[in-house]
Amino acid sequence: MRLILLGAPGAGKGTQAQFICERYKIPQISTGDMLRAAVKEGSELGLKVKEIMTSGGLVSDDLIISLVKERIAQPDCENGFLFDGFPRTIPQADAMKEAGVKIDHVLEIAVADEEIVKRLAGRRVHPDSGRVYHVEYNPPKQEGKDDVTGEPLIQRDDDRESTVRNRLAVYHEQTAPLVDYYRQWAEEEPQAAPAYHRVEGIGSVDEITRKVAEALEG
Ligand code: AP5
Ligand code: ZN
């Protein structure tokens, strides 16, 4: 299965990706996680993108498209993959279309902006695995520690309130148009286009997981 998770920052893409990838045995391709790993390593790519990410802007399409093309050519993507945070602009979506990358499902997780600010303020992550928690809504078993490794959890640099507001503005301007892009394509060419599903992202993590499974398995 090949699928795209679409949704605002903090909508729960990473959270639901964990469940979907386990269930369908496919790798999670989070462009955000890949870029954060590059920043942490201090690689050339990392140095290029650090400032943009901290401000909540988008990294250039060319850079992202080549990163993703390289990633999906890896052997573990043969049976499918999940895109989390990609595509994020119309040119990124067009690049996949032009490369003939066939996607089975686009799943939109819809959450209002006010809820997102609360979610991101309480988010904690395990940087090496990308596992995501929330101090109140999805707490780890042991405070401040990852459930699997016991290593410390951290707060992301871009989860400061002013940056969150900028990320939301960028989302509405550049990424939200993909909702219509994929919806229209599904209407016009139901055979070639991915199936489009929209799930309301408000409710407990388990409730959303149930809705996601229902949408994908119909
Ligand atoms: P990226 O890492 O993709 O960030 P994002 O899209 O802003 O999304 P988030 O990771 O913030 O949110 P999420 O939807 O995964 O939510 P989560 O599950 O963590 O991108 C970061 C940056 O990298 C970008 O700003 C850009 O600079 C760059 N970048 C990445 N991809 C790019 C691309 N394609 N093109 C250009 N630039 C790119 O959940 C959030 C919180 O809510 C957690 O604490 C979680 O525990 C909690 N939560 C989840 N579900 C629920 C629920 N149902 N109820 C209550 N709380 C919940
Ligand atoms: Zn994420």
Coordinates of N, CA, C and O in Angstrom, one line a residue, residues 45-158:
L45 N 23.2 19.1 4.1 CA 21.7 19.3 4.0 C 21.2 19.9 5.2 O 20.4 20.9 5.2
G46 N 21.6 19.4 6.4 CA 21.2 19.9 7.7 C 21.5 21.4 7.8 O 20.6 22.2 8.3
L47 N 22.7 21.8 7.5 CA 23.1 23.2 7.6 C 22.2 24.1 6.7 O 21.8 25.2 7.1
K48 N 21.9 23.6 5.5 CA 21.0 24.3 4.6 C 19.6 24.6 5.1 O 19.0 25.6 4.9
V49 N 19.1 23.6 5.8 CA 17.6 23.7 6.1 C 17.3 24.1 7.6 O 16.2 24.4 7.9
K50 N 18.4 24.2 8.4 CA 18.1 24.4 9.8 C 17.3 25.7 10.1 O 16.3 25.7 10.8
E51 N 17.8 26.8 9.5 CA 17.1 28.1 9.8 C 15.7 28.1 9.3 O 14.8 28.6 10.0
I52 N 15.5 27.6 8.1 CA 14.1 27.5 7.5 C 13.2 26.8 8.4 O 12.1 27.2 8.7
M53 N 13.7 25.6 8.9 CA 12.8 24.8 9.8 C 12.5 25.5 11.1 O 11.4 25.4 11.6
T54 N 13.5 26.1 11.7 CA 13.3 26.8 13.0 C 12.3 28.0 12.8 O 11.5 28.3 13.7
S55 N 12.2 28.6 11.6 CA 11.3 29.7 11.4 C 9.9 29.2 11.0 O 8.9 29.9 11.0
G56 N 9.8 27.9 10.7 CA 8.5 27.3 10.3 C 8.2 27.4 8.8 O 7.1 27.2 8.4
G57 N 9.2 27.8 8.0 CA 9.0 27.9 6.6 C 9.2 26.6 5.9 O 9.5 25.6 6.6
L58 N 9.0 26.5 4.6 CA 9.1 25.3 3.9 C 10.5 25.2 3.2 O 11.0 26.2 2.6
V59 N 11.1 24.1 3.2 CA 12.3 23.8 2.5 C 12.0 23.8 1.0 O 10.9 23.4 0.6
S60 N 13.0 24.1 0.1 CA 12.7 24.2 -1.3 C 12.2 22.9 -1.9 O 12.6 21.8 -1.5
D61 N 11.3 23.0 -2.9 CA 10.7 21.9 -3.6 C 11.8 20.9 -4.2 O 11.7 19.7 -4.0
D62 N 12.8 21.5 -4.8 CA 13.8 20.7 -5.5 C 14.5 19.8 -4.5 O 14.7 18.6 -4.8
L63 N 14.9 20.4 -3.4 CA 15.6 19.6 -2.4 C 14.8 18.5 -1.9 O 15.2 17.3 -1.8
I64 N 13.5 18.8 -1.5 CA 12.6 17.8 -1.0 C 12.3 16.7 -2.0 O 12.3 15.5 -1.7
I65 N 12.1 17.1 -3.2 CA 11.7 16.1 -4.3 C 12.9 15.1 -4.5 O 12.7 13.9 -4.6
S66 N 14.1 15.6 -4.5 CA 15.2 14.7 -4.8 C 15.4 13.8 -3.5 O 15.7 12.6 -3.7
L67 N 15.2 14.3 -2.3 CA 15.3 13.5 -1.1 C 14.3 12.4 -1.1 O 14.7 11.2 -0.8
V68 N 13.1 12.7 -1.5 CA 12.0 11.7 -1.5 C 12.3 10.6 -2.6 O 12.1 9.4 -2.4
K69 N 12.7 11.1 -3.8 CA 12.9 10.1 -4.9 C 14.0 9.1 -4.5 O 13.9 7.9 -4.8
E70 N 15.0 9.6 -3.9 CA 16.1 8.8 -3.4 C 15.6 7.8 -2.4 O 15.9 6.6 -2.4
R71 N 14.7 8.3 -1.5 CA 14.2 7.4 -0.4 C 13.3 6.3 -0.9 O 13.5 5.1 -0.5
I72 N 12.4 6.6 -1.9 CA 11.5 5.6 -2.3 C 12.1 4.6 -3.3 O 11.5 3.5 -3.6
A73 N 13.4 4.8 -3.7 CA 14.1 3.8 -4.5 C 14.7 2.8 -3.7 O 15.3 1.8 -4.2
Q74 N 14.7 2.9 -2.3 CA 15.3 1.9 -1.4 C 14.5 0.6 -1.4 O 13.3 0.7 -1.6
P75 N 15.1 -0.5 -1.2 CA 14.4 -1.8 -1.3 C 13.3 -1.9 -0.3 O 12.3 -2.6 -0.6
D76 N 13.3 -1.3 0.9 CA 12.2 -1.4 1.8 C 10.9 -0.7 1.4 O 9.9 -0.9 2.0
C77 N 11.0 0.0 0.3 CA 9.8 0.7 -0.2 C 9.1 -0.1 -1.3 O 8.1 0.3 -1.8
E78 N 9.6 -1.3 -1.6 CA 9.0 -2.1 -2.7 C 7.6 -2.4 -2.5 O 6.8 -2.4 -3.4
N79 N 7.2 -2.7 -1.3 CA 5.8 -3.1 -1.0 C 4.9 -1.9 -0.6 O 3.8 -2.1 -0.1
G80 N 5.4 -0.7 -0.7 CA 4.7 0.4 -0.3 C 5.4 1.3 0.7 O 6.5 1.0 1.1
F81 N 4.7 2.4 1.0 CA 5.2 3.3 2.0 C 4.2 4.3 2.4 O 3.1 4.4 1.8
L82 N 4.4 5.0 3.5 CA 3.5 6.1 3.9 C 4.3 7.4 3.9 O 5.3 7.5 4.5
F83 N 3.7 8.4 3.1 CA 4.3 9.7 3.2 C 3.6 10.5 4.3 O 2.4 10.7 4.3
D84 N 4.5 11.0 5.2 CA 4.0 11.9 6.3 C 4.6 13.2 6.1 O 5.9 13.4 6.3
G85 N 3.8 14.2 5.8 CA 4.4 15.6 5.6 C 4.9 15.8 4.2 O 5.6 16.8 4.0
F86 N 4.6 15.0 3.3 CA 5.0 15.1 1.9 C 3.8 14.5 1.0 O 3.3 13.5 1.4
P87 N 3.4 15.1 -0.1 CA 3.8 16.4 -0.6 C 3.1 17.5 0.2 O 2.1 17.3 0.8
R88 N 3.7 18.6 0.1 CA 3.3 19.8 0.9 C 3.0 21.0 0.1 O 2.7 22.0 0.6
T89 N 3.3 20.9 -1.2 CA 3.0 22.0 -2.2 C 2.5 21.3 -3.5 O 2.8 20.1 -3.7
I90 N 1.9 22.1 -4.3 CA 1.4 21.5 -5.6 C 2.6 21.0 -6.4 O 2.5 19.9 -7.0
P91 N 3.7 21.8 -6.6 CA 4.8 21.2 -7.3 C 5.4 19.9 -6.8 O 5.7 19.0 -7.6
Q92 N 5.3 19.7 -5.5 CA 5.8 18.4 -5.0 C 4.8 17.3 -5.4 O 5.2 16.2 -5.8
A93 N 3.5 17.6 -5.4 CA 2.5 16.6 -5.8 C 2.6 16.3 -7.3 O 2.6 15.1 -7.7
D94 N 2.8 17.4 -8.1 CA 3.0 17.2 -9.5 C 4.3 16.3 -9.8 O 4.2 15.5 -10.8
A95 N 5.3 16.5 -9.0 CA 6.6 15.8 -9.3 C 6.3 14.3 -9.1 O 6.9 13.5 -9.9
M96 N 5.5 13.9 -8.2 CA 5.2 12.5 -8.0 C 4.3 11.9 -9.2 O 4.5 10.9 -9.6
K97 N 3.4 12.8 -9.6 CA 2.5 12.4 -10.7 C 3.4 12.2 -12.0 O 3.3 11.2 -12.7
E98 N 4.3 13.2 -12.2 CA 5.2 13.1 -13.4 C 6.1 11.9 -13.3 O 6.4 11.3 -14.4
A99 N 6.5 11.5 -12.1 CA 7.5 10.4 -12.0 C 6.7 9.1 -12.1 O 7.3 8.0 -12.0
G100 N 5.4 9.1 -12.2 CA 4.6 7.9 -12.3 C 4.5 7.1 -11.0 O 4.3 5.9 -11.0
V101 N 4.6 7.8 -9.8 CA 4.5 7.2 -8.5 C 3.0 7.0 -8.2 O 2.4 8.0 -7.9
K102 N 2.5 5.8 -8.3 CA 1.1 5.6 -8.1 C 0.8 5.5 -6.6 O 1.4 4.7 -5.9
I103 N -0.2 6.3 -6.2 CA -0.5 6.3 -4.7 C -1.9 5.7 -4.6 O -2.8 6.0 -5.5
D104 N -2.2 4.9 -3.6 CA -3.5 4.2 -3.5 C -4.5 5.1 -2.7 O -5.6 5.1 -3.0
H105 N -4.0 5.7 -1.6 CA -4.9 6.5 -0.8 C -4.3 7.8 -0.3 O -3.1 7.9 0.0
V106 N -5.1 8.8 -0.3 CA -4.8 10.1 0.4 C -5.7 10.2 1.6 O -6.9 10.1 1.4
L107 N -5.1 10.3 2.8 CA -6.0 10.4 4.0 C -5.7 11.8 4.6 O -4.6 12.1 5.1
E108 N -6.8 12.6 4.7 CA -6.7 13.9 5.3 C -7.1 13.8 6.8 O -8.2 13.3 7.0
I109 N -6.3 14.3 7.7 CA -6.7 14.4 9.1 C -7.0 15.8 9.4 O -6.1 16.7 9.3
A110 N -8.3 16.1 9.6 CA -8.7 17.5 9.8 C -8.8 17.9 11.2 O -9.6 17.3 12.0
V111 N -8.1 19.0 11.6 CA -8.1 19.5 13.0 C -8.1 21.0 12.9 O -7.3 21.6 12.1
A112 N -8.9 21.7 13.7 CA -8.9 23.2 13.7 C -7.7 23.8 14.4 O -7.0 23.2 15.2
D113 N -7.3 25.0 13.9 CA -6.1 25.6 14.4 C -6.0 25.8 15.9 O -4.9 25.6 16.4
E114 N -7.1 26.1 16.6 CA -7.0 26.4 18.0 C -6.5 25.1 18.8 O -5.7 25.2 19.7
E115 N -7.0 24.0 18.3 CA -6.6 22.7 18.9 C -5.1 22.4 18.7 O -4.4 21.9 19.6
I116 N -4.7 22.8 17.5 CA -3.3 22.5 17.2 C -2.3 23.3 18.0 O -1.3 22.7 18.5
V117 N -2.6 24.5 18.4 CA -1.7 25.2 19.3 C -1.5 24.5 20.6 O -0.4 24.4 21.1
K118 N -2.6 24.0 21.1 CA -2.6 23.3 22.4 C -1.8 22.0 22.3 O -1.0 21.6 23.1
R119 N -2.0 21.3 21.2 CA -1.3 20.0 21.0 C 0.2 20.2 20.9 O 1.0 19.4 21.5
L120 N 0.6 21.2 20.1 CA 2.0 21.3 19.9 C 2.8 21.8 21.1 O 3.9 21.5 21.3
A121 N 2.1 22.6 21.9 CA 2.7 23.1 23.2 C 3.1 21.9 24.1 O 4.1 22.0 24.8
G122 N 2.3 20.9 24.0 CA 2.5 19.7 25.0 C 3.2 18.6 24.3 O 3.3 17.5 24.9
R123 N 3.6 18.7 23.1 CA 4.2 17.6 22.4 C 5.6 17.3 22.9 O 6.4 18.2 23.2
R124 N 6.0 16.0 23.0 CA 7.3 15.6 23.3 C 7.7 14.5 22.4 O 6.8 13.7 22.0
V125 N 8.9 14.5 21.9 CA 9.3 13.5 20.9 C 10.6 12.7 21.3 O 11.4 13.2 22.1
H126 N 10.7 11.5 20.8 CA 11.9 10.7 20.9 C 12.6 10.9 19.6 O 12.2 10.4 18.6
P127 N 13.7 11.8 19.6 CA 14.3 12.2 18.3 C 14.8 11.1 17.4 O 14.6 11.1 16.2
D128 N 15.4 10.0 18.0 CA 15.9 9.0 17.1 C 14.9 8.2 16.4 O 15.1 7.8 15.2
S129 N 13.8 7.9 17.0 CA 12.8 7.0 16.4 C 11.6 7.8 15.8 O 10.9 7.3 14.9
G130 N 11.5 9.1 16.2 CA 10.3 9.9 15.7 C 9.1 9.6 16.5 O 8.0 10.1 16.1
R131 N 9.1 8.7 17.5 CA 7.9 8.5 18.3 C 7.4 9.8 19.0 O 8.2 10.6 19.5
V132 N 6.1 9.9 19.0 CA 5.5 11.2 19.5 C 4.6 11.0 20.7 O 3.8 10.0 20.7
Y133 N 4.7 11.9 21.6 CA 3.8 11.8 22.8 C 3.2 13.2 23.1 O 3.6 14.2 22.5
H134 N 2.3 13.3 24.1 CA 1.8 14.5 24.5 C 1.7 14.5 26.0 O 1.2 13.4 26.6
V135 N 2.1 15.5 26.7 CA 2.2 15.4 28.2 C 0.9 15.1 28.8 O 0.8 14.4 29.8
E136 N -0.2 15.5 28.2 CA -1.5 15.3 28.7 C -2.3 14.3 28.0 O -2.9 13.3 28.5
Y137 N -2.4 14.4 26.6 CA -3.3 13.6 25.8 C -2.7 12.2 25.4 O -3.5 11.3 25.0
N138 N -1.4 12.1 25.5 CA -0.8 10.8 25.0 C 0.5 10.6 25.8 O 1.6 10.6 25.2
P139 N 0.4 10.6 27.1 CA 1.7 10.6 27.9 C 2.5 9.3 27.8 O 1.9 8.2 27.6
P140 N 3.8 9.4 27.9 CA 4.6 8.2 27.9 C 4.4 7.4 29.3 O 3.9 8.0 30.2
K141 N 4.8 6.2 29.3 CA 4.5 5.4 30.5 C 5.3 6.0 31.7 O 4.8 6.0 32.8
Q142 N 6.5 6.5 31.4 CA 7.3 7.1 32.5 C 7.6 8.5 32.0 O 8.0 8.8 30.9
E143 N 7.3 9.5 32.9 CA 7.4 10.9 32.6 C 8.7 11.3 31.9 O 9.8 11.0 32.4
G144 N 8.6 11.9 30.7 CA 9.8 12.4 30.1 C 10.7 11.3 29.4 O 11.8 11.6 28.9
K145 N 10.2 10.1 29.4 CA 11.1 9.0 28.8 C 10.3 8.3 27.7 O 9.1 8.0 27.8
D146 N 11.1 7.8 26.7 CA 10.5 7.1 25.6 C 10.1 5.7 26.1 O 10.8 5.0 26.8
D147 N 8.9 5.2 25.6 CA 8.3 3.9 26.1 C 9.2 2.7 25.7 O 9.4 1.8 26.4
V148 N 9.9 2.8 24.5 CA 10.6 1.7 24.0 C 12.1 1.7 24.6 O 12.6 0.6 25.1
T149 N 12.8 2.8 24.5 CA 14.2 2.8 24.8 C 14.5 3.4 26.2 O 15.5 3.2 26.7
G150 N 13.5 4.1 26.8 CA 13.7 4.7 28.1 C 14.5 6.0 28.0 O 14.9 6.6 29.0
E151 N 14.9 6.4 26.7 CA 15.7 7.6 26.6 C 14.9 8.8 26.7 O 13.7 8.8 26.6
P152 N 15.6 10.0 27.0 CA 14.8 11.2 27.3 C 14.1 11.7 26.1 O 14.5 11.6 24.9
L153 N 12.9 12.3 26.3 CA 12.1 12.9 25.3 C 12.5 14.4 25.2 O 12.9 15.0 26.2
I154 N 12.3 15.0 24.1 CA 12.6 16.4 23.9 C 11.5 17.2 23.3 O 10.5 16.6 22.8
Q155 N 11.6 18.5 23.4 CA 10.6 19.4 22.7 C 11.2 19.8 21.4 O 12.4 20.1 21.3
R156 N 10.4 19.8 20.3 CA 10.9 20.3 19.0 C 11.2 21.8 19.0 O 10.4 22.5 19.6
D157 N 12.3 22.2 18.3 CA 12.6 23.6 18.2 C 11.5 24.5 17.6 O 11.4 25.6 17.9
D158 N 10.7 23.8 16.7 CA 9.7 24.6 16.0 C 8.3 24.6 16.7 O 7.3 25.0 16.1

